[in-house]
Coordinates of C-alpha atoms in Angstrom, one line a residue:
X283 CA -29.0 6.4 -209.5
X284 CA -32.3 7.3 -210.5
X285 CA -34.2 10.4 -211.8
X286 CA -37.0 11.7 -209.7
X287 CA -40.4 11.1 -211.1
X288 CA -41.7 14.5 -209.9
X289 CA -39.0 16.8 -211.4
X290 CA -39.5 18.7 -214.6
X291 CA -37.0 17.8 -217.4
X292 CA -35.1 19.5 -219.9
X293 CA -35.8 20.5 -223.6
X294 CA -33.2 21.4 -226.2
X295 CA -34.0 23.6 -229.1
X296 CA -32.0 23.8 -232.2
X297 CA -32.4 25.5 -235.6
X298 CA -31.6 21.9 -237.1
X299 CA -35.3 20.8 -236.7
X300 CA -36.6 23.3 -239.3
X301 CA -38.6 22.4 -242.4
X302 CA -36.7 22.3 -245.4
X303 CA -39.2 24.4 -247.4
X304 CA -38.8 27.0 -244.8
X305 CA -39.6 27.7 -241.0
X306 CA -42.4 25.7 -239.3
X307 CA -44.8 28.6 -238.2
X308 CA -46.7 28.0 -235.1
X309 CA -49.7 29.9 -233.4
X310 CA -48.2 31.0 -230.1
X311 CA -51.6 31.7 -228.6
X312 CA -52.0 27.8 -228.4
X313 CA -49.9 28.4 -225.0
X314 CA -52.2 30.1 -222.5
X315 CA -49.2 32.1 -221.0
X316 CA -49.0 34.2 -224.3
X317 CA -52.8 35.2 -223.9
X318 CA -51.5 37.5 -221.4
X319 CA -49.8 39.7 -224.1
X320 CA -51.4 42.2 -226.4
X321 CA -51.7 41.7 -230.1
X322 CA -49.1 44.3 -230.7
X323 CA -46.6 42.5 -228.4
X324 CA -47.3 39.3 -230.0
X325 CA -46.8 40.8 -233.5
X326 CA -43.1 41.3 -232.5
X327 CA -42.2 37.9 -231.6
X328 CA -40.0 36.0 -233.8
X329 CA -39.0 32.9 -231.5
X330 CA -40.5 31.6 -228.3
X331 CA -40.2 28.8 -225.8
X332 CA -42.3 27.8 -222.8
X333 CA -41.0 25.8 -220.0
X334 CA -41.1 24.8 -216.3
X335 CA -42.8 22.3 -214.1
X336 CA -46.2 23.9 -214.9
X337 CA -45.4 25.5 -218.1
X338 CA -45.3 29.0 -216.2
X339 CA -42.0 30.5 -217.8
X340 CA -41.5 31.8 -221.1
X341 CA -38.6 33.3 -223.1
X342 CA -39.1 35.0 -226.4
X343 CA -37.2 36.9 -229.2
X344 CA -38.2 39.7 -231.3
X345 CA -37.6 40.4 -235.0
X346 CA -35.2 43.1 -234.1
X347 CA -33.1 40.4 -231.9
X348 CA -34.2 41.4 -228.3
X349 CA -34.8 38.9 -225.6
X350 CA -37.8 39.0 -223.5
X351 CA -38.9 36.8 -220.3
X352 CA -41.9 36.5 -218.1
X353 CA -43.5 34.0 -215.8
X354 CA -42.9 32.6 -212.4
X355 CA -39.2 33.0 -212.1
X356 CA -38.3 29.8 -210.3
X357 CA -34.7 29.7 -209.2
X358 CA -34.0 32.9 -211.0
X359 CA -34.5 31.2 -214.4
X360 CA -35.9 34.3 -216.1
X361 CA -32.4 35.9 -215.7
X362 CA -33.8 39.3 -215.0
X363 CA -31.3 40.0 -212.1
X364 CA -33.8 39.4 -209.2
X365 CA -36.3 36.7 -208.1
X366 CA -39.4 38.5 -208.6
X367 CA -42.0 36.8 -210.9
X368 CA -43.6 38.8 -213.6
X369 CA -46.6 38.8 -215.9
X370 CA -45.2 41.7 -217.9
X371 CA -42.3 40.8 -220.2
X372 CA -38.9 42.1 -219.3
X373 CA -36.1 42.7 -221.7
X374 CA -32.7 41.1 -220.9
X375 CA -30.6 43.9 -221.6
X376 CA -27.3 41.9 -221.6
X377 CA -28.6 39.9 -224.7
X378 CA -29.7 43.1 -226.6
X379 CA -29.1 42.6 -230.4
X380 CA -28.0 39.0 -230.1
X381 CA -29.5 36.6 -232.5
X382 CA -30.5 33.3 -230.5
X383 CA -29.8 30.2 -232.5
X384 CA -30.2 27.4 -229.7
X385 CA -31.8 27.2 -226.4
X386 CA -32.3 24.6 -223.7
X387 CA -33.4 24.3 -220.0
X388 CA -33.0 21.9 -217.3
X389 CA -35.0 20.9 -214.3
X390 CA -34.1 23.2 -211.7
X391 CA -34.6 25.1 -214.1
X392 CA -31.3 26.5 -215.5
X393 CA -31.1 27.9 -219.0
X394 CA -28.4 27.9 -221.8
X395 CA -28.6 30.0 -224.7
X396 CA -26.2 30.4 -227.7
X397 CA -26.1 33.4 -230.3
X398 CA -25.3 33.4 -234.0
X399 CA -21.7 34.5 -233.2
X400 CA -21.3 31.2 -231.2
X401 CA -21.5 32.9 -227.4
X402 CA -23.0 30.7 -224.8
X403 CA -24.9 32.2 -222.0
X404 CA -26.4 30.7 -218.9
X405 CA -28.5 31.5 -215.8
X406 CA -31.0 29.9 -213.3
X407 CA -30.3 27.2 -211.0
X408 CA -26.8 26.1 -210.3
X409 CA -26.6 23.8 -207.4
X410 CA -24.3 21.4 -209.3
X411 CA -22.4 24.1 -211.4
X412 CA -24.7 23.4 -214.3
X413 CA -24.0 26.9 -215.3
X414 CA -20.2 26.1 -215.9
X415 CA -18.8 29.0 -213.9
X416 CA -17.2 26.8 -211.3
X417 CA -19.7 28.1 -208.5
X418 CA -22.8 26.7 -207.2
X419 CA -24.8 29.8 -206.4
X420 CA -27.7 30.8 -208.6
X421 CA -27.2 32.8 -211.7
X422 CA -29.8 35.5 -211.6
X423 CA -28.7 37.2 -214.9
X424 CA -27.1 35.9 -218.2
X425 CA -23.5 34.9 -217.7
X426 CA -21.1 34.4 -220.7
X427 CA -19.7 30.8 -220.3
X428 CA -16.1 30.8 -221.5
X429 CA -13.9 28.6 -219.7
X430 CA -12.3 26.0 -221.9
X431 CA -14.3 27.4 -224.7
X432 CA -12.0 30.3 -226.0
X433 CA -12.0 30.5 -229.9
X434 CA -14.8 28.1 -230.0
X435 CA -18.1 28.7 -231.5
X436 CA -21.1 27.1 -230.0
X437 CA -23.7 26.1 -232.3
X438 CA -26.0 23.8 -230.0
X439 CA -26.8 23.5 -226.3
X440 CA -28.7 20.9 -224.4
X441 CA -29.6 20.5 -220.8
X442 CA -30.2 17.5 -218.4
X443 CA -31.8 17.4 -215.2
X444 CA -28.9 19.2 -213.5
X445 CA -26.0 19.0 -216.2
X446 CA -25.3 20.9 -219.4
X447 CA -23.7 20.2 -222.9
X448 CA -22.6 22.3 -225.8
X449 CA -21.8 21.5 -229.3
X450 CA -19.1 23.4 -231.0
X451 CA -19.0 24.4 -234.8
X452 CA -16.2 22.1 -235.4
X453 CA -17.9 19.0 -233.9
X454 CA -16.6 19.0 -230.3
X455 CA -18.9 18.2 -227.4
X456 CA -18.3 19.8 -224.1
X457 CA -20.3 18.7 -220.8
X458 CA -20.5 20.0 -217.2
X459 CA -22.5 20.0 -214.0
X460 CA -24.3 17.2 -212.2
X461 CA -22.4 13.8 -212.7
X462 CA -23.7 11.3 -210.3
X463 CA -24.5 8.7 -213.0
X464 CA -21.6 9.6 -215.6
X465 CA -23.7 11.9 -217.6
X466 CA -20.9 14.3 -218.0
X467 CA -18.8 11.7 -219.8
X468 CA -15.5 12.2 -217.9
X469 CA -15.1 8.5 -216.8
X470 CA -16.0 9.3 -213.1
X471 CA -19.0 10.4 -211.0
X472 CA -17.4 13.3 -210.0
X473 CA -19.3 16.7 -210.5
X474 CA -17.8 18.9 -213.2
X475 CA -17.9 22.5 -212.3
X476 CA -16.8 24.1 -215.8
X477 CA -17.3 22.9 -219.4
X478 CA -14.9 19.7 -220.2
X479 CA -14.4 18.3 -223.6
X480 CA -16.2 14.8 -223.9
X481 CA -13.5 12.7 -225.5
X482 CA -13.1 9.0 -225.2
X483 CA -14.5 7.4 -228.4
X484 CA -15.5 10.9 -229.4
X485 CA -12.1 12.1 -229.7
X486 CA -11.9 11.6 -233.4
X487 CA -15.6 12.0 -234.3
X488 CA -17.3 15.3 -235.7
X489 CA -20.6 15.4 -233.9
X490 CA -23.5 17.1 -235.5
X491 CA -26.2 17.0 -233.0
X492 CA -26.6 16.4 -229.1
X493 CA -29.3 15.8 -226.6
X494 CA -29.9 15.1 -223.0
X495 CA -32.0 13.0 -220.9
X496 CA -32.7 13.5 -217.1
X497 CA -29.3 12.2 -216.3
X498 CA -28.1 10.8 -219.6
X499 CA -26.6 12.3 -222.7
X500 CA -26.5 11.5 -226.6
X501 CA -24.7 12.6 -229.5
X502 CA -24.7 11.9 -233.2
X503 CA -21.7 11.9 -235.3
X504 CA -21.2 13.0 -238.9
X505 CA -21.7 9.6 -240.3
X506 CA -24.8 8.9 -238.5
X507 CA -23.6 6.9 -235.4
X508 CA -25.4 7.4 -232.1
X509 CA -23.2 7.6 -228.9
X510 CA -25.0 7.5 -225.4
X511 CA -23.6 7.8 -221.8
X512 CA -24.9 8.3 -218.3
X513 CA -28.0 6.7 -216.5
X514 CA -29.5 3.6 -218.0
X515 CA -31.8 2.2 -215.5
X516 CA -34.6 2.4 -218.0
X517 CA -32.4 1.3 -220.8
X518 CA -32.6 4.9 -222.2
X519 CA -29.0 4.6 -223.6
X520 CA -29.9 1.6 -225.9
X521 CA -27.2 -0.5 -225.2
X522 CA -29.0 -3.9 -224.5
X523 CA -28.6 -3.5 -220.6
X524 CA -29.3 -1.6 -217.6
X525 CA -25.6 -0.6 -216.6
X526 CA -24.6 3.0 -216.4
X527 CA -22.0 4.4 -218.7
X528 CA -19.4 6.9 -217.4
X529 CA -18.1 7.6 -221.1
X530 CA -19.8 7.8 -224.5
X531 CA -20.8 4.4 -225.9
X532 CA -21.8 3.6 -229.3
X533 CA -25.3 2.2 -229.8
X534 CA -24.4 -1.0 -231.7
X535 CA -28.0 -2.0 -232.4
X536 CA -28.0 1.0 -234.7
X537 CA -25.0 -0.1 -236.7
X538 CA -25.3 -0.1 -240.5
X539 CA -28.0 2.9 -240.1
X540 CA -27.3 6.4 -240.6
X541 CA -29.2 8.5 -238.2
X542 CA -30.0 11.9 -238.9
X543 CA -32.1 13.2 -235.8
X544 CA -32.3 12.2 -232.1
X545 CA -34.9 13.2 -229.5
X546 CA -35.2 12.5 -225.8
X547 CA -38.2 12.2 -223.6
X548 CA -38.2 12.2 -219.8
X549 CA -36.8 8.5 -219.8
X550 CA -36.8 7.3 -223.5
X551 CA -35.1 8.2 -226.9
X552 CA -36.1 8.4 -230.4
X553 CA -33.7 8.1 -233.5
X554 CA -34.6 8.9 -237.1
X555 CA -32.5 7.6 -240.0
X556 CA -31.6 8.9 -243.5
X557 CA -34.3 6.4 -244.8
X558 CA -37.0 8.2 -242.7
X559 CA -37.2 5.0 -240.4
X560 CA -37.9 5.6 -236.7
X561 CA -36.5 3.7 -233.9
X562 CA -37.3 3.9 -230.1
X563 CA -35.9 2.5 -226.7
X564 CA -35.9 3.2 -222.9
X565 CA -38.7 3.6 -220.4
X566 CA -42.2 2.6 -221.8
X567 CA -44.7 3.0 -218.8
X568 CA -47.0 5.3 -220.8
X569 CA -46.5 3.8 -224.1
X570 CA -44.0 6.5 -225.2
X571 CA -41.9 4.1 -227.4
X572 CA -44.9 3.5 -229.8
X573 CA -44.4 -0.2 -229.7
X574 CA -47.9 -1.2 -229.1
X575 CA -47.1 -2.2 -225.3
X576 CA -45.7 -0.6 -222.1
X577 CA -42.7 -2.7 -222.0
X578 CA -39.3 -1.1 -221.5
X579 CA -36.9 -1.6 -224.4
X580 CA -33.1 -1.9 -223.7
X581 CA -32.1 -1.8 -227.5
X582 CA -33.8 0.2 -230.2
X583 CA -37.0 -1.1 -232.0
X584 CA -38.3 0.1 -235.3
X585 CA -41.5 1.9 -234.9
X586 CA -44.1 3.0 -237.6
X587 CA -42.6 0.7 -240.1
X588 CA -46.0 0.5 -241.8
X589 CA -46.1 4.1 -242.4
X590 CA -44.8 6.4 -245.0
X591 CA -41.3 8.1 -244.6
X592 CA -40.9 10.1 -241.2
X593 CA -39.2 13.7 -241.6
X594 CA -39.3 14.8 -238.1
X595 CA -39.4 13.3 -234.6
X596 CA -40.3 15.1 -231.3
X597 CA -39.9 14.4 -227.7
X598 CA -39.5 16.8 -224.8
X599 CA -37.8 15.8 -221.3
X600 CA -40.6 17.4 -219.4
X601 CA -43.1 14.8 -220.6
X602 CA -43.7 11.2 -221.5
X603 CA -45.0 12.3 -224.9
X604 CA -43.6 11.4 -228.4
X605 CA -44.6 12.6 -231.8
X606 CA -43.6 12.3 -235.4
X607 CA -44.2 14.0 -238.8
X608 CA -44.3 12.0 -242.1
X609 CA -43.3 13.3 -245.5
X610 CA -46.9 14.2 -246.6
X611 CA -47.3 16.2 -243.4
X612 CA -49.4 13.7 -241.3
X613 CA -48.6 14.1 -237.6
X614 CA -48.8 11.2 -235.1
X615 CA -48.6 11.2 -231.4
X616 CA -48.3 8.6 -228.5
X617 CA -47.4 8.2 -225.2
X618 CA -48.9 10.0 -222.0
X619 CA -51.5 12.3 -223.7
X620 CA -53.6 14.1 -221.3
X621 CA -53.4 11.4 -218.9
X622 CA -54.3 8.7 -221.4
X623 CA -51.5 6.2 -222.3
X624 CA -51.4 5.8 -226.2
X625 CA -49.1 2.8 -226.8
X626 CA -49.2 3.1 -230.7
X627 CA -48.8 6.2 -232.7
X628 CA -52.2 7.9 -233.3
X629 CA -52.9 10.0 -236.4
X630 CA -53.9 13.6 -235.5
X631 CA -55.4 16.4 -237.6
X632 CA -52.5 18.8 -236.5
X633 CA -50.3 20.6 -239.1
X634 CA -47.2 20.4 -236.9
X635 CA -45.7 18.3 -234.0
X636 CA -45.7 21.5 -231.8
X637 CA -49.5 21.3 -231.4
X638 CA -49.1 17.7 -229.8
X639 CA -47.3 19.4 -226.9
X640 CA -49.4 22.5 -226.8
X641 CA -52.6 20.5 -226.6
X642 CA -51.8 17.0 -224.9
X643 CA -48.4 17.1 -223.0
X644 CA -48.3 17.8 -219.4
X645 CA -46.9 20.2 -218.8
X646 CA -47.7 22.0 -222.0
X647 CA -44.2 23.2 -222.7
X648 CA -42.5 23.5 -226.2
X649 CA -40.1 20.9 -227.4
X650 CA -38.2 23.2 -229.6
X651 CA -37.7 26.9 -230.2
X652 CA -40.9 28.2 -231.9
X653 CA -41.2 30.4 -235.0
X654 CA -44.3 32.5 -234.7
X655 CA -47.3 33.2 -237.1
X656 CA -49.3 36.1 -237.0
X657 CA -52.9 36.6 -238.1
X658 CA -54.5 40.1 -239.1
X659 CA -53.2 40.8 -242.6
X660 CA -51.4 39.5 -245.5
X661 CA -47.6 40.2 -246.0
X662 CA -46.5 40.8 -249.4
X663 CA -45.2 37.3 -249.4
X664 CA -48.6 35.8 -248.4
X665 CA -50.3 37.9 -251.2
X666 CA -48.2 36.6 -253.8
X667 CA -48.8 33.1 -252.8
X668 CA -52.5 33.7 -252.7
X669 CA -52.6 35.0 -256.3
X670 CA -50.3 32.4 -258.0
X671 CA -52.3 30.6 -260.6
X672 CA -55.3 33.0 -260.3
X673 CA -57.2 33.6 -263.6
X674 CA -58.9 36.7 -262.2
X675 CA -55.6 38.7 -261.8
X676 CA -53.2 37.2 -264.0
X677 CA -52.0 38.6 -267.4
X678 CA -49.9 35.5 -268.8
X679 CA -50.7 31.8 -269.1
X680 CA -48.2 29.0 -269.7
X681 CA -49.5 25.9 -271.5
X682 CA -47.9 22.6 -270.2
X683 CA -49.3 19.3 -271.2
X684 CA -52.4 20.8 -272.1
X685 CA -53.0 22.6 -268.9
X686 CA -52.9 26.2 -268.2
X687 CA -50.8 28.0 -265.4
X688 CA -51.9 31.6 -264.8
X689 CA -49.1 34.1 -263.9
X690 CA -48.3 37.8 -263.7
X691 CA -45.5 39.1 -266.0
X692 CA -44.4 41.8 -263.7
X693 CA -43.9 39.0 -260.8
X694 CA -41.9 36.8 -263.3
X695 CA -39.8 39.8 -264.4
X696 CA -38.9 40.7 -260.9
X697 CA -38.1 37.3 -259.7
X698 CA -36.4 35.6 -262.8
X699 CA -33.6 36.9 -264.9
X700 CA -34.6 34.3 -267.6
X701 CA -38.2 35.9 -267.9
X702 CA -37.0 39.4 -267.6
X703 CA -34.9 39.1 -270.7
X704 CA -37.5 37.4 -272.5
X705 CA -40.1 40.1 -271.9
X706 CA -37.8 42.9 -272.6
X707 CA -36.9 41.6 -276.0
X708 CA -39.9 39.9 -277.3
X709 CA -43.2 40.7 -275.6
X710 CA -45.6 43.5 -275.8
X711 CA -46.7 44.3 -272.2
X712 CA -50.2 45.1 -273.1
X713 CA -51.1 42.0 -274.9
X714 CA -52.2 38.8 -272.9
X715 CA -50.3 35.8 -274.2
X716 CA -49.9 32.0 -273.9
X717 CA -46.6 30.5 -273.8
X718 CA -46.2 26.8 -274.8
X719 CA -43.7 24.8 -273.0
X720 CA -42.7 21.3 -274.0
X721 CA -39.2 20.7 -272.7
X722 CA -40.6 20.2 -269.1
X723 CA -43.4 18.3 -267.4
X724 CA -46.6 20.2 -265.9
X725 CA -45.5 19.1 -262.3
X726 CA -42.1 20.4 -262.7
X727 CA -43.0 23.6 -264.5
X728 CA -45.8 24.5 -262.2
X729 CA -43.7 24.0 -259.2
X730 CA -40.9 26.2 -260.7
X731 CA -43.5 29.0 -261.1
X732 CA -45.0 28.5 -257.8
X733 CA -41.4 28.8 -256.4
X734 CA -41.2 32.3 -257.9
X735 CA -44.2 33.1 -255.9
X736 CA -43.5 31.5 -252.6
X737 CA -39.8 30.5 -252.2
X738 CA -40.8 27.0 -251.4
X739 CA -41.0 23.6 -253.3
X740 CA -43.3 20.8 -252.7
X741 CA -42.2 18.0 -254.9
X742 CA -41.2 14.2 -254.3
X743 CA -37.5 13.7 -255.1
X744 CA -38.1 12.0 -258.5
X745 CA -39.8 15.2 -259.8
X746 CA -37.1 17.3 -258.1
X747 CA -34.7 15.9 -260.4
X748 CA -36.8 17.3 -263.3
X749 CA -36.8 20.7 -261.5
X750 CA -33.2 20.5 -260.8
X751 CA -32.8 20.4 -264.5
X752 CA -35.0 23.4 -265.0
X753 CA -33.3 25.4 -262.4
X754 CA -29.8 24.5 -263.9
X755 CA -31.1 25.6 -267.4
X756 CA -32.5 28.8 -266.1
X757 CA -29.4 29.5 -263.9
X758 CA -31.8 29.6 -260.8
X759 CA -29.0 28.7 -258.0
X760 CA -31.1 29.0 -255.0
X761 CA -33.9 26.7 -256.6
X762 CA -31.0 24.4 -257.5
X763 CA -29.7 24.4 -253.9
X764 CA -33.3 23.8 -252.7
X765 CA -34.0 20.7 -255.3
X766 CA -30.8 19.2 -253.9
X767 CA -32.1 19.5 -250.4
X768 CA -35.4 17.8 -251.3
X769 CA -33.5 15.1 -253.0
X770 CA -31.3 14.6 -250.0
X771 CA -34.4 14.4 -247.7
X772 CA -36.1 11.7 -250.1
X773 CA -33.0 9.5 -250.8
X774 CA -33.8 5.8 -250.4
X775 CA -31.9 2.6 -251.4
X776 CA -34.0 2.2 -254.3
X777 CA -33.4 5.6 -255.9
X778 CA -29.8 6.4 -254.5
X779 CA -27.9 5.6 -257.7
X780 CA -30.5 7.2 -260.0
X781 CA -30.1 10.4 -257.9
X782 CA -26.5 10.2 -258.0
X783 CA -26.5 9.9 -261.8
X784 CA -28.7 13.0 -262.1
X785 CA -26.5 14.9 -259.6
X786 CA -23.5 14.3 -261.8
X787 CA -25.5 15.0 -265.1
X788 CA -26.4 18.3 -263.5
X789 CA -23.1 19.2 -262.1
X790 CA -24.6 19.5 -258.7
X791 CA -21.3 18.8 -256.5
X792 CA -22.8 18.9 -253.1
X793 CA -25.6 16.6 -254.1
X794 CA -23.3 14.2 -255.7
X795 CA -21.1 13.8 -252.5
X796 CA -24.1 13.4 -250.5
X797 CA -25.6 10.5 -252.9
X798 CA -22.2 8.9 -253.3
X799 CA -21.7 8.5 -249.3
X800 CA -25.3 7.3 -249.1
X801 CA -24.5 4.5 -251.7
X802 CA -21.3 3.6 -250.0
X803 CA -23.0 3.5 -246.5
X804 CA -25.7 1.3 -247.9
X805 CA -23.5 -0.5 -250.6
X806 CA -24.7 -4.0 -250.2
X807 CA -28.4 -3.0 -250.8
X808 CA -27.7 -0.4 -253.5
X809 CA -25.8 -2.7 -255.8
X810 CA -28.9 -4.9 -255.8
X811 CA -31.2 -2.6 -257.2
X812 CA -32.2 -2.3 -260.8
X813 CA -31.1 1.5 -260.9
X814 CA -27.4 0.3 -260.0
X815 CA -27.3 -1.9 -263.2
X816 CA -28.8 0.4 -265.6
X817 CA -26.3 3.1 -265.0
X818 CA -23.9 4.3 -267.6
X819 CA -20.6 2.4 -267.7
X820 CA -18.4 5.3 -267.2
X821 CA -20.3 6.5 -264.1
X822 CA -20.2 2.9 -262.8
X823 CA -16.5 2.8 -263.2
X824 CA -15.8 6.1 -261.6
X825 CA -18.2 5.1 -258.7
X826 CA -16.2 1.9 -258.0
X827 CA -12.8 3.8 -258.3
X828 CA -14.1 6.4 -255.7
X829 CA -15.6 3.6 -253.5
X830 CA -12.3 1.7 -253.2
X831 CA -10.4 4.8 -252.3
X832 CA -12.5 5.3 -249.4
X833 CA -12.3 1.8 -248.4
X834 CA -15.6 0.5 -249.0
X835 CA -14.4 -2.9 -250.5
X836 CA -12.1 -3.9 -247.6
X837 CA -12.6 -6.9 -245.6

């Protein structure tokens, strides 16, 4: 069993790939197909993806939740009800008003799409029943897929070459379509005409993410375990051999690691752990594993170990290209890049991984559902962001650690109840004032004020603890949640117990549970850190009690 080297491959798009400070905004004009549209049309776009063997098909959604398509329409993949190509965007009326949350396409191509309500639609190539309707005729228009999915809410979809997968809200995985290598996970190689739950060793697991290779499948459970099945001729299952797997098999080489994100290239795979470590395996003809050579790897290998923490990985089944983004925003690329083979990660000047695929992948498709950035004028939010800490327009200064932060009373009153109460009871609006702050550090307080202007936070996890303290004191619940998110993304063995202690101190229950699980998952390493032995005795006793309850000390 092998995948054809000439056929395009799928890409899965999920909202889980978003930046924690907000959506990653991309200029869609980098994809030439969108240069056919007017500025007015582009201004309506909320999300977009470009796909196909030559990147000649596009789907986009608008701010009012309409779905449009245009391009070549190979195998009815545009879903317009006919086989006609179009350079003028056409609306898919059957999807009108439905908010798209995940989208994927295969090699036929066929398209899967799921909405905010958990409905799943399919159309396009259907020679192997990859649309899940039990037939093999092409789907000219979006079809609601419901067989075996009644009362299930689909949250993510993924397409292989000619097979499909869906992930439900309660962590169940369903698969159907082409199954010549076991990629449906049913235990046989018979094609599956309708969605069938993938059970075996996933039976009692809650899956949080899925991905497809050409003729292989991947899943990540909520405790960070990775499972693979299907074709394994290039070692893309990461099992240490080349044998196909007809049912899910855990990637044993990743045992002891907690994987947060997976991505599949044409015949290789990437995995990102909760400590920001990157592993790769599978085909390496173009250096797409980033190991410095072109040798296939049957088991996961650590990549970019000498770099800073990685927060995002990217691969697209239509290409042999890989990319990654670090915590400070550096974007690296490797593999097949415009005909060249980069065997080691190469630092680019791109602001996001999407640009790697727009500029260097062949075909130049998107690896995820894009969120679009528009030029031309500043929105209210953009204007506020621009005027933060501006001496020219401010009417109030904060003095922190001997440094000034320039702000606007009106903005603070609108955005924060703490300041609204302060100004209404104590301050003359016509006077320019300087407020001294001594209970918080300059980076923390400046980040708090900037948050009021931008809704975003850019702090390392250690400083985010101080901001969490401020958010708690000022009753800023949304900021409190955002701080918790940042801390989760920055947790490590060295700081895990300190972060757990802070979560307990600030009564951040969700963060406390997350830090506790991390400490248990990395118990041996955490207990050898200085932070562990410096913790208050009562907290230490409570941790040991909870850890023993969940079996952390069993042989």
